[in-house]
Coordinates of C-alpha atoms in Angstrom, one line a residue:
M1177 CA 117.6 96.6 98.1
F1178 CA 120.8 94.3 99.1
A1179 CA 122.4 92.6 96.4
S1180 CA 123.7 89.3 98.1
R1181 CA 123.7 88.1 101.6
N1182 CA 127.2 89.0 102.0
Q1183 CA 126.5 92.5 101.6
L1184 CA 123.5 91.9 104.2
L1185 CA 126.1 90.4 106.5
E1186 CA 128.5 93.5 106.1
R1187 CA 125.3 95.6 106.4
V1188 CA 124.8 93.8 110.0
R1189 CA 128.3 94.3 110.9
L1190 CA 128.6 98.2 110.7
G1191 CA 125.1 98.8 112.7
E1192 CA 121.9 100.5 111.8
D1193 CA 122.0 103.5 109.6
N1194 CA 118.8 105.1 107.3
F1195 CA 118.2 102.1 105.6
L1196 CA 118.5 99.2 107.8
E1197 CA 117.1 98.5 111.3
L1198 CA 118.1 95.4 113.6
K1199 CA 115.2 94.1 116.2
E1200 CA 115.8 91.1 118.5
V1201 CA 112.8 88.5 118.5
R1202 CA 112.2 87.5 122.3
F1203 CA 109.7 85.3 123.0
A1204 CA 107.7 84.0 126.2
G1205 CA 106.7 80.0 126.1
D1206 CA 105.3 80.2 122.7
K1207 CA 104.0 83.9 122.6
I1208 CA 106.0 86.6 120.8
R1209 CA 107.4 89.1 123.8
G1210 CA 108.9 91.4 121.5
P1211 CA 108.6 93.5 119.3
R1212 CA 105.2 94.8 119.2
Q1213 CA 103.1 95.4 116.7
D1214 CA 102.3 98.9 116.9
D1215 CA 106.2 99.4 117.2
L1216 CA 106.8 96.8 113.9
A1217 CA 104.6 98.9 112.2
D1218 CA 105.8 102.9 113.1
E1219 CA 109.8 101.4 112.0
F1220 CA 107.8 100.3 108.7
A1221 CA 105.9 103.9 108.0
A1222 CA 109.1 105.7 109.2
F1223 CA 111.0 103.7 106.1
A1224 CA 107.8 104.1 103.9
N1225 CA 107.8 108.1 104.6
S1226 CA 111.7 108.3 103.9
R1227 CA 113.4 106.4 101.0
G1228 CA 112.6 102.7 101.8
G1229 CA 115.1 100.2 103.8
E1230 CA 114.9 97.2 105.5
L1231 CA 114.1 95.6 109.1
L1232 CA 116.0 92.2 110.0
L1233 CA 114.1 90.5 112.6
G1234 CA 116.5 88.1 114.8
V1235 CA 119.0 90.2 114.9
H1236 CA 120.4 92.2 118.8
D1237 CA 120.0 95.6 117.4
E1238 CA 122.8 96.8 120.5
T1239 CA 125.3 93.9 119.8
R1240 CA 124.3 93.1 116.0
E1241 CA 124.8 89.2 117.4
V1242 CA 122.1 87.2 115.2
S1243 CA 120.3 85.7 117.4
G1244 CA 117.7 84.0 115.4
I1245 CA 113.8 83.0 115.3
P1246 CA 112.9 79.4 115.6
I1247 CA 111.7 77.3 112.4
E1248 CA 108.2 76.4 114.3
Q1249 CA 108.0 80.7 115.7
L1250 CA 108.5 81.7 111.7
D1251 CA 105.1 81.5 111.1
A1252 CA 103.8 83.5 113.9
V1253 CA 106.6 86.0 113.1
E1254 CA 105.9 86.6 109.7
A1255 CA 101.8 87.0 110.5
L1256 CA 103.2 89.9 113.4
V1257 CA 104.7 91.6 110.3
K1258 CA 101.5 91.3 108.0
Q1259 CA 98.9 92.5 110.7
A1260 CA 101.3 95.5 111.5
C1261 CA 101.4 96.5 107.6
E1262 CA 97.7 95.9 106.8
D1263 CA 96.3 96.8 110.3
S1264 CA 98.3 99.1 111.8
L1265 CA 99.4 101.3 108.9
K1266 CA 97.2 103.9 107.4
P1267 CA 97.0 103.5 104.7
P1268 CA 98.4 100.2 104.6
D1269 CA 101.5 99.1 103.3
F1270 CA 102.9 95.4 101.3
P1271 CA 106.6 94.9 102.3
I1272 CA 108.7 91.8 100.7
I1273 CA 109.1 89.3 103.2
E1274 CA 112.4 86.7 103.0
R1275 CA 113.2 84.0 105.1
M1276 CA 116.8 83.2 105.2
T1277 CA 119.4 82.0 107.5
L1278 CA 122.4 84.0 108.6
P1279 CA 125.3 82.9 110.7
D1280 CA 125.4 83.6 115.0
S1281 CA 129.1 84.4 116.5
A1282 CA 129.6 80.5 116.6
G1283 CA 129.3 80.2 113.2
D1284 CA 125.9 78.4 113.8
E1285 CA 123.3 79.2 110.8
K1286 CA 120.1 80.8 112.4
A1287 CA 116.4 81.9 111.0
V1288 CA 115.6 85.5 110.5
L1289 CA 113.1 87.0 108.3
R1290 CA 114.5 89.8 105.9
V1291 CA 111.7 92.4 105.8
E1292 CA 112.0 95.0 102.9
I1293 CA 109.9 98.2 103.1
P1294 CA 110.3 100.1 99.8
R1295 CA 109.8 103.9 99.4
S1296 CA 105.7 104.7 99.5
L1297 CA 103.5 106.6 97.3
N1298 CA 101.6 107.4 100.3
V1299 CA 102.4 108.8 103.5
H1300 CA 101.6 106.4 106.0
Q1301 CA 100.2 107.1 109.7
S1302 CA 101.3 104.6 112.2
P1303 CA 100.1 104.2 115.9
G1304 CA 102.9 106.4 117.0
G1305 CA 101.9 109.0 114.6
Y1306 CA 103.6 110.0 111.3
F1307 CA 107.1 108.7 111.5
H1308 CA 110.5 109.2 108.8
R1309 CA 113.6 108.0 109.0
V1310 CA 116.9 109.8 110.3
G1311 CA 119.9 108.1 110.4
S1312 CA 119.8 105.0 112.8
S1313 CA 116.3 106.1 114.5
K1314 CA 113.1 106.9 113.7
R1315 CA 111.5 110.3 114.3
Q1316 CA 108.0 112.2 114.4
I1317 CA 107.6 114.2 110.9
P1318 CA 107.7 118.0 111.5
P1319 CA 104.2 119.5 111.0
D1320 CA 105.8 121.9 108.3
Y1321 CA 107.5 118.8 106.4
L1322 CA 104.5 116.7 106.8
G1323 CA 102.7 119.0 104.8
T1324 CA 104.8 119.5 102.1
L1325 CA 105.5 115.4 102.2
F1326 CA 101.6 114.8 101.8
Q1327 CA 101.9 117.5 98.6
Q1328 CA 105.0 115.6 97.1
R1329 CA 103.6 112.3 97.5
S1330 CA 100.2 113.5 96.2
Q1331 CA 101.4 115.0 93.0
S1332 CA 103.9 112.4 92.2
R1333 CA 101.4 109.4 92.6
P1334 CA 100.6 108.4 89.0
I1335 CA 98.0 104.8 89.4
R1336 CA 95.4 104.6 92.0
F1337 CA 95.4 101.7 94.7
D1338 CA 93.7 98.7 92.3
E1339 CA 96.7 99.0 90.2
T1340 CA 99.2 98.7 92.7
P1341 CA 101.4 95.9 92.6
V1342 CA 101.0 93.1 95.2
S1343 CA 104.5 92.9 96.5
S1344 CA 103.6 89.0 97.5
A1345 CA 102.1 87.8 94.7
T1346 CA 104.1 86.7 91.4
I1347 CA 102.5 87.5 88.1
N1348 CA 102.0 83.6 88.0
E1349 CA 99.2 83.5 90.5
L1350 CA 97.1 84.9 87.6
D1351 CA 95.2 82.4 85.6
E1352 CA 95.2 82.9 82.2
T1353 CA 91.5 81.5 81.8
L1354 CA 90.3 84.3 84.2
W1355 CA 92.0 87.3 82.6
N1356 CA 91.9 86.3 78.6
R1357 CA 88.0 87.0 79.1
F1358 CA 89.2 90.9 78.9
A1359 CA 92.5 90.3 76.5
T1360 CA 91.9 91.8 72.7
P1361 CA 95.6 90.9 72.9
L1362 CA 97.5 93.2 69.9
A1363 CA 100.4 91.6 67.9
G1364 CA 103.5 91.8 69.2
D1365 CA 102.0 92.5 72.9
S1366 CA 104.0 90.1 75.6
N1367 CA 101.6 88.8 78.3
E1368 CA 103.4 91.1 80.4
Q1369 CA 102.3 94.4 78.3
L1370 CA 98.8 93.1 77.9
L1371 CA 98.1 92.7 81.7
S1372 CA 99.8 96.1 82.0
K1373 CA 97.4 97.2 79.6
L1374 CA 94.4 96.0 81.5
G1375 CA 95.4 97.5 85.0
M1376 CA 96.2 93.5 86.0
A1377 CA 100.2 93.6 86.5
A1378 CA 102.7 96.1 86.9
Q1379 CA 106.4 96.6 87.8
D1380 CA 107.8 96.9 91.1
H1381 CA 110.4 99.1 92.2
E1382 CA 112.8 96.6 91.1
G1383 CA 111.6 96.2 87.7
I1384 CA 109.9 92.6 88.6
W1385 CA 106.3 91.9 87.2
R1386 CA 103.7 91.3 89.9
P1387 CA 99.9 91.0 89.4
T1388 CA 98.2 94.6 91.0
V1389 CA 95.4 94.5 93.1
A1390 CA 92.9 94.3 90.2
G1391 CA 94.8 91.3 88.8
V1392 CA 94.3 89.5 92.2
L1393 CA 90.3 90.5 92.4
L1394 CA 89.9 89.9 88.9
A1395 CA 92.3 86.6 87.7
C1396 CA 93.1 84.9 90.8
R1397 CA 91.1 81.5 91.7
Q1398 CA 91.0 82.6 95.6
P1399 CA 92.3 86.4 95.6
E1400 CA 91.3 86.4 99.8
K1401 CA 94.5 84.3 99.8
L1402 CA 96.6 87.4 98.6
L1403 CA 94.1 90.1 99.7
H1404 CA 93.4 88.9 103.1
N1405 CA 89.6 90.8 103.2
A1406 CA 88.7 90.8 99.5
F1407 CA 85.6 88.3 99.9
I1408 CA 81.6 88.9 100.8
Q1409 CA 80.7 87.9 104.2
A1410 CA 76.7 87.1 104.0
V1411 CA 74.7 86.2 106.5
A1412 CA 70.5 85.1 106.6
Y1413 CA 68.9 86.0 110.1
R1414 CA 65.7 85.2 111.7
G1415 CA 63.2 88.1 112.1
T1416 CA 64.0 91.6 112.1
E1417 CA 67.2 92.2 114.2
I1418 CA 70.0 90.2 115.2
S1419 CA 69.3 87.8 118.6
P1420 CA 72.1 85.9 119.6
Q1421 CA 69.8 85.2 122.9
S1422 CA 66.9 83.7 121.0
E1423 CA 66.2 80.0 121.7
K1424 CA 66.2 79.2 117.9
P1425 CA 69.0 80.1 116.2
Y1426 CA 69.4 83.2 115.2
Q1427 CA 71.1 82.6 112.0
R1428 CA 69.6 80.9 109.4
D1429 CA 72.1 80.9 106.7
A1430 CA 75.8 82.0 106.3
R1431 CA 78.6 82.1 104.3
D1432 CA 81.6 83.6 103.3
I1433 CA 81.7 84.3 99.3
T1434 CA 84.9 84.2 97.5
G1435 CA 86.5 83.9 94.2
P1436 CA 87.1 86.4 91.3
L1437 CA 85.0 89.6 92.0
D1438 CA 82.2 88.4 89.1
H1439 CA 82.3 84.9 90.9
Q1440 CA 81.4 86.9 93.7
I1441 CA 78.7 89.1 92.7
F1442 CA 76.8 85.8 91.0
E1443 CA 77.1 83.7 94.2
A1444 CA 76.3 86.7 96.4
C1445 CA 73.1 87.0 94.3
D1446 CA 72.1 83.0 94.4
F1447 CA 73.0 83.6 98.5
V1448 CA 70.0 86.2 98.3
R1449 CA 67.8 84.3 95.8
K1450 CA 68.2 80.9 98.2
N1451 CA 66.9 83.1 101.5
M1452 CA 64.5 85.3 100.8
W1453 CA 60.9 84.1 100.4
V1454 CA 58.7 84.5 97.4
A1455 CA 55.1 84.9 98.2
A1456 CA 52.3 83.9 95.4
R1457 CA 48.7 85.1 94.4
K1458 CA 46.0 84.0 92.4
R1459 CA 45.2 85.8 89.9
P1460 CA 41.2 86.7 89.2
Q1461 CA 41.5 85.5 85.6
G1462 CA 43.4 82.1 87.1
G1463 CA 46.7 81.1 87.6
R1464 CA 49.3 83.0 89.9
V1465 CA 51.7 85.7 90.3
D1466 CA 54.8 85.5 92.3
M1467 CA 55.7 88.2 94.8
P1468 CA 59.6 88.4 95.7
Q1469 CA 61.0 90.0 98.7
F1470 CA 63.3 91.7 96.9
D1471 CA 63.8 92.5 93.0
M1472 CA 67.2 90.2 92.1
L1473 CA 67.9 92.9 89.5
V1474 CA 68.3 95.8 92.0
I1475 CA 70.1 92.7 94.5
F1476 CA 72.5 92.5 91.3
E1477 CA 73.3 96.0 91.0
A1478 CA 73.8 96.6 94.6
I1479 CA 76.2 93.8 95.2
T1480 CA 78.1 94.6 91.9
N1481 CA 78.2 98.5 93.1
A1482 CA 79.5 97.4 96.4
V1483 CA 82.6 95.1 95.4
A1484 CA 83.6 97.2 92.2
H1485 CA 83.6 101.0 94.7
R1486 CA 84.8 99.4 98.1
D1487 CA 88.3 100.8 99.7
Y1488 CA 90.3 97.6 98.9
S1489 CA 93.0 99.3 101.0
M1490 CA 90.8 99.0 104.2
Y1491 CA 92.2 95.4 104.8
G1492 CA 90.3 95.5 108.4
S1493 CA 87.1 95.5 106.6
K1494 CA 85.1 93.1 104.0
V1495 CA 81.9 93.5 102.1
R1496 CA 79.1 92.6 104.4
L1497 CA 75.6 91.7 103.4
R1498 CA 72.8 91.0 106.0
L1499 CA 69.5 89.8 104.8
F1500 CA 66.9 90.2 107.5
E1501 CA 62.8 89.4 107.3
D1502 CA 62.1 93.4 106.5
R1503 CA 65.1 94.2 104.8
L1504 CA 68.8 93.7 103.3
E1505 CA 71.6 95.4 104.6
I1506 CA 74.8 95.7 102.8
Y1507 CA 78.0 97.3 103.8
I1508 CA 80.5 99.0 102.1
P1509 CA 84.4 99.5 103.3
G1510 CA 85.4 103.1 102.4
S1511 CA 83.9 106.8 102.2
L1512 CA 82.3 108.4 99.3
V1513 CA 85.0 109.4 96.6
N1514 CA 86.1 112.6 96.0
T1515 CA 83.5 115.5 96.3
M1516 CA 80.5 112.8 95.7
T1517 CA 77.8 113.3 98.4
L1518 CA 75.1 110.9 99.6
E1519 CA 72.3 113.4 97.6
S1520 CA 74.7 113.2 94.4
L1521 CA 74.9 109.8 94.6
P1522 CA 71.6 109.3 92.0
Y1523 CA 73.3 111.6 89.9
R1524 CA 76.9 111.7 89.7
Q1525 CA 79.4 109.0 88.7
A1526 CA 83.1 108.6 90.2
A1527 CA 85.8 105.8 90.3
R1528 CA 87.4 104.7 93.1
N1529 CA 88.8 101.7 91.4
A1530 CA 89.7 102.4 87.4
A1531 CA 90.9 99.3 86.7
I1532 CA 88.3 96.6 88.2
T1533 CA 85.3 99.1 87.3
S1534 CA 86.6 99.0 83.6
Q1535 CA 87.4 95.7 83.4
L1536 CA 83.8 94.3 84.7
A1537 CA 82.4 97.1 81.9
R1538 CA 84.0 94.4 80.0
C1539 CA 83.2 90.9 81.6
P1540 CA 79.9 89.6 79.8
I1541 CA 77.0 88.6 81.9
E1542 CA 76.4 84.8 81.6
K1543 CA 73.8 84.0 84.0
E1544 CA 69.9 83.5 82.5
D1545 CA 68.7 85.8 85.1
F1546 CA 70.5 88.7 84.4
I1547 CA 71.4 88.4 80.4
G1548 CA 68.3 90.7 79.6
H1549 CA 68.8 93.5 81.9
R1550 CA 72.4 93.9 80.3
T1551 CA 74.9 92.1 78.3
H1552 CA 78.0 93.3 81.1
I1553 CA 78.1 93.2 84.6
M1554 CA 79.7 96.9 84.8
D1555 CA 77.0 99.9 83.6
K1556 CA 79.5 102.7 82.2
R1557 CA 76.5 105.1 82.2
G1558 CA 76.1 105.7 85.6
E1559 CA 72.3 104.1 85.9
G1560 CA 72.9 101.4 88.4
V1561 CA 72.1 103.9 91.7
P1562 CA 69.1 105.2 89.5
F1563 CA 67.5 101.8 89.2
I1564 CA 68.2 100.7 92.6
L1565 CA 66.2 103.8 93.6
S1566 CA 63.1 103.7 91.2
A1567 CA 63.1 99.6 91.4
S1568 CA 63.3 98.9 95.2
E1569 CA 60.7 101.6 95.5
Q1570 CA 58.4 100.2 93.3
L1571 CA 58.2 96.6 94.5
S1572 CA 58.7 97.5 98.3
G1573 CA 56.7 101.2 98.4
K1574 CA 60.1 102.6 100.2
L1575 CA 63.2 104.1 98.7
P1576 CA 66.7 102.2 100.0
E1577 CA 68.6 104.5 102.3
Y1578 CA 72.2 104.7 101.5
R1579 CA 74.0 106.3 105.3
L1580 CA 77.9 106.7 105.9
I1581 CA 78.7 105.2 109.2
D1582 CA 81.7 106.8 110.8
N1583 CA 82.7 108.2 107.4
S1584 CA 84.4 104.8 106.8
E1585 CA 81.7 102.8 105.3
L1586 CA 78.8 103.1 103.4
L1587 CA 75.5 101.6 104.4
L1588 CA 72.8 101.0 101.7
T1589 CA 69.2 99.6 103.1
I1590 CA 66.9 98.1 100.8
H1591 CA 63.5 97.4 101.9
A1592 CA 61.9 94.2 101.7
A1593 CA 58.4 93.8 99.7
G1594 CA 55.6 93.5 102.4
R1595 CA 53.8 90.0 102.3
P1596 CA 50.9 89.6 100.1
G1597 CA 47.9 88.7 102.5
P1598 CA 44.7 86.7 101.5
E1599 CA 42.8 87.8 98.8

């Protein structure tokens, strides 16, 4: 928002206003004593719900003296800012964080953090409620104006969350080898134009090209470094329950599955295949027939749906895969989309992440195990859930179960086949 360091210094000299908040950072030993995470979140929400602004950490709000932040504490203060934005705002926000120095009254350069919060397309709730910026302070949004604000922001919102630019990333962080898999370049298209058409890049409010959430998830080698919960947490347990007090280790295997979404899907399938049992039964006419614990095509469909349809704005959550002796549980962050219900899942389609689902439908399957199932990862015809239900019931004799937990997480339980007894 401020074009130069000199302009920022002049703003600091004039003091706080609609677009500038100053905060001193206080320490008790190595720990940050203030500001608190919830207080920062309230300030960020006030700016985002208004016309945007900047928060300068390391400057006293009353004296306007540059107190600074010790160099060795900059990482901790930046982490506090990120936690406030990602964990204490609903929905999360992605400010621009810049490290810089400003002179104190003696002319000595001190480190500060400059946090720019643009006007948001959402209305953000913080721990203190719903705030907006009025002059040099934050105020609770009056109920009548809050309703109007929700209406205005919903009408003006032109893009879904997976198409929003990630302000902490640069477009160069997208791997050309990865995004070229989805590209059908037209004559004259620049990389930026092509990525924009794919939903993988967009211009931020300053006109800078940045990767979108979809771009990070599909075309970054390590998306979890930019979107911290963009991975699958997989655990295989002994028995049918989680028993930490057991004499034996209660986990047989555990892994955080990272990488681009298509890589996550196939690695998660490999995790299940590695940890499930496969029994064998002799045929009366000779030979043997394998009796797997789960149908791997069902697992492929279920994991694909989980990473494609989860709510990536819920940064306190991740896809969780729990494998037990008698079932597989997949926890998917987010409630059902729009007017979808648990009962309508086998009959209707609704995409929370249009860019992600669109590109996964163009991503070819390269694993031999699944090539015969279909040619591309995502199904455009809405046959995934019906297949999960019918194929699972055929193997185990039990229908899988979908259940909403606190209206913020969808749990899919797939029952295992029973171990065959002796002939």
